[in-house]
Coordinates of C-alpha atoms in Angstrom, one line a residue:
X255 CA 234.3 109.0 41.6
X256 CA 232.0 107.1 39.4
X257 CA 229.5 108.3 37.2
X258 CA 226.4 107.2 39.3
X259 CA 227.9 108.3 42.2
X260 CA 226.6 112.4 41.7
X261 CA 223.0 111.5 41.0
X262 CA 222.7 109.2 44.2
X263 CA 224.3 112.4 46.4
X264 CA 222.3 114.7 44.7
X265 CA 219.3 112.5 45.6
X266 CA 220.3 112.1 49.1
X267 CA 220.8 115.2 49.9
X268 CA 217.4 116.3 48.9
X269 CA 215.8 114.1 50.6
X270 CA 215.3 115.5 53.9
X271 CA 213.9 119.0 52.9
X272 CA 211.3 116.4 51.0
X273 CA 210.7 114.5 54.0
X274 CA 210.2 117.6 56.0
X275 CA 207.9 119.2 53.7
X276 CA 205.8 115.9 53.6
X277 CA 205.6 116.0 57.9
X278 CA 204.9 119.3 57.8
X279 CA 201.8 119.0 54.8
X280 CA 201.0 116.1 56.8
X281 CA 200.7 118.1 60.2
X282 CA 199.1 121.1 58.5
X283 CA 196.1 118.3 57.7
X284 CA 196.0 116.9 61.0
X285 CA 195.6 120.2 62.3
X286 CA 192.9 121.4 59.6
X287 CA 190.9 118.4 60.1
X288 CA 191.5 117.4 63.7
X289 CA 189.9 121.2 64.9
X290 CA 186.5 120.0 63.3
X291 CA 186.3 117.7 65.8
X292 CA 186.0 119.9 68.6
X293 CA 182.2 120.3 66.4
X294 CA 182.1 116.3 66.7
X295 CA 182.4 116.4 70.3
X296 CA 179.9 119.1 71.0
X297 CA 177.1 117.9 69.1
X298 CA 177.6 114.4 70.2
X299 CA 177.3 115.5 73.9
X300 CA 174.2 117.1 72.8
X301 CA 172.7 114.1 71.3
X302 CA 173.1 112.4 74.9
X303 CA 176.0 110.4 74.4
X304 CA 178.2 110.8 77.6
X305 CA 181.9 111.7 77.6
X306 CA 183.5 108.5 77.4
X307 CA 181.0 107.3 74.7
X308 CA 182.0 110.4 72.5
X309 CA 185.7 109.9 72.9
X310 CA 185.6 105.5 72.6
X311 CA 183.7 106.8 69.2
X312 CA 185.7 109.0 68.0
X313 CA 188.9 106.5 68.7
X314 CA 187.4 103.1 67.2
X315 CA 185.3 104.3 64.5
X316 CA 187.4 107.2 63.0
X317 CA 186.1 108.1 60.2
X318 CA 184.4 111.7 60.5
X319 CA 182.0 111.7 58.2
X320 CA 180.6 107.9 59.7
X321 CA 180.6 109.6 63.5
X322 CA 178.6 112.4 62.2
X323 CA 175.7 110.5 60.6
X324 CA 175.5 108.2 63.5
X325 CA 175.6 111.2 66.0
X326 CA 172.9 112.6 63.9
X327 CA 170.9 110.2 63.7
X328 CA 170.9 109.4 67.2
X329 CA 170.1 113.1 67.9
X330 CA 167.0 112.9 66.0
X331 CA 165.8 109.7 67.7
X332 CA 166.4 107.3 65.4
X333 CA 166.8 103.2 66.6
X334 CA 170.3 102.1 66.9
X335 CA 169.8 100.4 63.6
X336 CA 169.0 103.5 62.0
X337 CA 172.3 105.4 63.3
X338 CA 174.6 102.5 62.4
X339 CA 173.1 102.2 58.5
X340 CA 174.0 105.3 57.3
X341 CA 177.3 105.0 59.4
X342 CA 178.4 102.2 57.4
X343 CA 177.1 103.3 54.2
X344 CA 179.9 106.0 54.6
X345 CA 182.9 104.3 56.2
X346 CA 182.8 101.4 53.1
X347 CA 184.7 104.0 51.3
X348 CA 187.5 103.5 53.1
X349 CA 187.7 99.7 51.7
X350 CA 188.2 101.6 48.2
X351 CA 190.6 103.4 49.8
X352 CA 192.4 100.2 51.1
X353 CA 192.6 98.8 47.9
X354 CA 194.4 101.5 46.5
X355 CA 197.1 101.6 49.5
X356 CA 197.3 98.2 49.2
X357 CA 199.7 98.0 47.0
X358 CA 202.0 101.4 47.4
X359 CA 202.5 100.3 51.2
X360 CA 202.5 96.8 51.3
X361 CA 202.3 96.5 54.9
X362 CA 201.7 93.3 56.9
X363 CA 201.3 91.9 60.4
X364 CA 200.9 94.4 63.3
X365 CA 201.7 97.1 60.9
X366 CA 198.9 96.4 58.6
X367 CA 196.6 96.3 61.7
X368 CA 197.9 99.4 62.7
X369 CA 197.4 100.9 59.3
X370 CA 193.8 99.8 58.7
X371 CA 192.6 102.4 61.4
X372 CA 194.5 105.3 59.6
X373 CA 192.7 104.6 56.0
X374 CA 191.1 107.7 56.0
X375 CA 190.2 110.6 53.0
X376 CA 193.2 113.0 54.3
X377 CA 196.0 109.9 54.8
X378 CA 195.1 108.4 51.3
X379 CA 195.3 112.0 49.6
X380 CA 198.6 112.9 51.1
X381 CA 199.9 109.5 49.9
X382 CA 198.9 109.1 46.9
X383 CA 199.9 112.1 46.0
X384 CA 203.4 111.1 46.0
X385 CA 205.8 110.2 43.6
X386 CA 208.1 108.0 45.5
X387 CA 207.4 105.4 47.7
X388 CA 209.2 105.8 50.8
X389 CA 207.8 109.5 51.0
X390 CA 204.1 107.9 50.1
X391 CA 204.5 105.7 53.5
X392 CA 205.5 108.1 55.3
X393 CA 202.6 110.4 54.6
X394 CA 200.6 108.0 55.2
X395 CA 201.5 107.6 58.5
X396 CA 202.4 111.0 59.5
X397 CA 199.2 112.3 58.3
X398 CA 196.5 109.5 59.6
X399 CA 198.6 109.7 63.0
X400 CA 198.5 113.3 63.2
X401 CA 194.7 113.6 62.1
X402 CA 194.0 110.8 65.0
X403 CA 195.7 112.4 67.8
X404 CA 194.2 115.6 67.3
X405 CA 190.6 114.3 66.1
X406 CA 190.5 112.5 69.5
X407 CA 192.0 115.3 71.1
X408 CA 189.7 118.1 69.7
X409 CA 186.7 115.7 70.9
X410 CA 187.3 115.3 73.9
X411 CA 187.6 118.9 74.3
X412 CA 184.4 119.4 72.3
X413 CA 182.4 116.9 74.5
X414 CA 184.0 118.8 77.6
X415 CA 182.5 122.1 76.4
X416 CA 179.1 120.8 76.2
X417 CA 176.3 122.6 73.8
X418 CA 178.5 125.2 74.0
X419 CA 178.7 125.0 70.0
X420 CA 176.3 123.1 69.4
X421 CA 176.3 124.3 65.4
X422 CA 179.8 123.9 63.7
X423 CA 178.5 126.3 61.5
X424 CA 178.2 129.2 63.8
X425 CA 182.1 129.5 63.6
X426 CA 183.0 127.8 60.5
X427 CA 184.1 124.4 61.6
X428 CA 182.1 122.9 59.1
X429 CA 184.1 124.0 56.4
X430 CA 187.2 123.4 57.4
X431 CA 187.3 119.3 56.9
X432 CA 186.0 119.7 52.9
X433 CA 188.5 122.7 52.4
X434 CA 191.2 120.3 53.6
X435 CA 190.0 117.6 51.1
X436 CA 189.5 119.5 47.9
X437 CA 192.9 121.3 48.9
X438 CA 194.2 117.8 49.0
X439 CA 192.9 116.7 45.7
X440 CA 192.8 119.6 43.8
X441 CA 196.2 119.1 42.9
X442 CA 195.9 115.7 41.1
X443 CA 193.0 117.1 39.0
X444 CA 194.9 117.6 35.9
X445 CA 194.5 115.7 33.1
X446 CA 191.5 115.3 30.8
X447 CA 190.5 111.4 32.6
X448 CA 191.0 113.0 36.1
X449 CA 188.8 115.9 35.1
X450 CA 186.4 113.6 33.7
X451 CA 185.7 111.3 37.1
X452 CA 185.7 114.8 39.0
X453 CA 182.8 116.2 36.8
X454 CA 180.9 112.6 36.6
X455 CA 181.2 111.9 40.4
X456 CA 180.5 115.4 40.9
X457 CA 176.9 115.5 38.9
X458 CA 176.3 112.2 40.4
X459 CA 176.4 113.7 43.7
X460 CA 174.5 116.5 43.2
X461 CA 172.0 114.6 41.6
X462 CA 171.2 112.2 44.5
X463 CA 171.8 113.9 47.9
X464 CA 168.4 116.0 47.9
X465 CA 166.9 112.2 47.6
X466 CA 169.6 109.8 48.9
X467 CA 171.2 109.4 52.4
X468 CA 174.4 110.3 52.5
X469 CA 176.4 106.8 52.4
X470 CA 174.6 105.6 49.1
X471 CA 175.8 109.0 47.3
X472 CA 179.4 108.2 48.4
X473 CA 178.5 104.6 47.2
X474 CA 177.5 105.7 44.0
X475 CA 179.8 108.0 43.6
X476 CA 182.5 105.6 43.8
X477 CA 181.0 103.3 41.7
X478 CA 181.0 106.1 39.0
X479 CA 184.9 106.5 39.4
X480 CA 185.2 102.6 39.0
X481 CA 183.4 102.4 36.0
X482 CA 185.1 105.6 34.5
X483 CA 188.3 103.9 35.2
X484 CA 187.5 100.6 33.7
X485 CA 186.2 102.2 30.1
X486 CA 188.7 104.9 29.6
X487 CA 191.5 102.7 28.6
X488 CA 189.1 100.7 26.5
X489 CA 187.7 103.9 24.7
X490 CA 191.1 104.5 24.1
X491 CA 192.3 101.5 22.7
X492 CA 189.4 101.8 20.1
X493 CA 190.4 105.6 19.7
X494 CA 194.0 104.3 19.1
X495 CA 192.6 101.5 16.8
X496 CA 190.7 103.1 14.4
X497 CA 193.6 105.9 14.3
X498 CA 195.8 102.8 13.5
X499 CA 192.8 101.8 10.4
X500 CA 192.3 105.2 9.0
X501 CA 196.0 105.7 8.6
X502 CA 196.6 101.8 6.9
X503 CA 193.6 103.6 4.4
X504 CA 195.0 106.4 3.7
X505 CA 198.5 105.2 3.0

């Protein structure tokens, strides 16, 4: 038996408890997110939209927090231009997020197709959070297929039932998709940089929703983390550089 020939057994063989702890995360999500939209089909049946309107919604936009300003604004009897503005504004983020899969999945034709309706928060959490690539790709899909199939299943339901819960708030739905999320990224939040674009984007937040809708607050919020990211490694390069001076001085 060679020498290699232990470390590549040892790796195989714990690979599948790893792959089955990344299904089940993945399905834990699907499920934690996928009940709020139960909410998003209730309120959008009470903002008038019919049944197959709420469902086609839920299927081609996907992206929660989009549906829910459009639904909202809709509900308070704004134009269609007014319900589509902020319902961009907050699904741009998700081109942030495809830059940033981009290169871990690498996927291309149909695939990549495919993929671009799962770029969600929950699917680029789950796969960015891991450290191999084969187990990135498959949280990736086995978390944004798992939140899709019960998102659209939960709305359905929840246009179904009607105004019967009409406020997601009355039994707690409306915390369960954030919980998810910062459960999600709490994890990463670590070192002194990541703590750093968490308290920046976090002030900047709380700063500008009393006065900002909410797709310019994600906006800005992710502008925030791109400029973070873009002067750390300069800060520290003249950090490191005048280290480098003061100890050519002192010697």
């Amino acid at each position: 038996m060679s020498e290699g020939a232990l470390p590549a057994t040892a790796q195989a063989l714990a690979e599948p408890p790893q792959r089955r702890t990344v299904v089940r995360d993945a399905l834990a999500v699907g499920l934690a997110t996928g009940t709020y939209g139960f909410s998003f089909g209730a309120l959008s049946n009470t903002a008038g939209l019919s049944t197959a309107q709420t469902v086609a919604l839920s299927a081609l936009m996907f992206t929660g927090a989009s549906q829910f300003a459009f639904v909202g604004a809709v509900a308070a009897g704004g134009t269609p231009l007014a319900a589509v503005f902020p319902a961009v504004l907050l699904g741009l983020r998700n081109s942030f997020y495809g830059f940033a899969l981009d290169g871990l999945l690498r996927l291309r034709g149909l695939r990549r197709l495919v993929g671009a309706q799962l770029v969600i928060d929950e699917s680029t959490a789950m796969t960015i959070g891991q450290r191999r690539v084969e187990f990135a790709s498959l949280a990736f899909w086995a978390t944004g297929g798992s939140v899709f199939v019960l998102w659209n299943l939960a709305t359905l339901l929840g246009a179904l039932s009607g105004d019967m819960i009409a406020d997601p708030a009355t039994i707690g739905l409306d915390a369960v998709a954030p919980a998810a999320f910062v459960a999600l990224v709490a994890p990463r939040i670590r070192t002194r940089p990541a703590w750093l674009v968490a308290a920046a984007t976090g002030a900047v937040a709380l700063c500008l929703v009393p006065f900002q809708p909410a797709g310019v607050v994600v906006l800005a919020a992710a502008a925030v983390v791109m400029a973070v990211v873009t002067l750390l490694p300069r800060l520290a390069g003249v950090t490191t550089a005048e280290r480098g001076t003061t100890t050519e001085v002192d010697q």
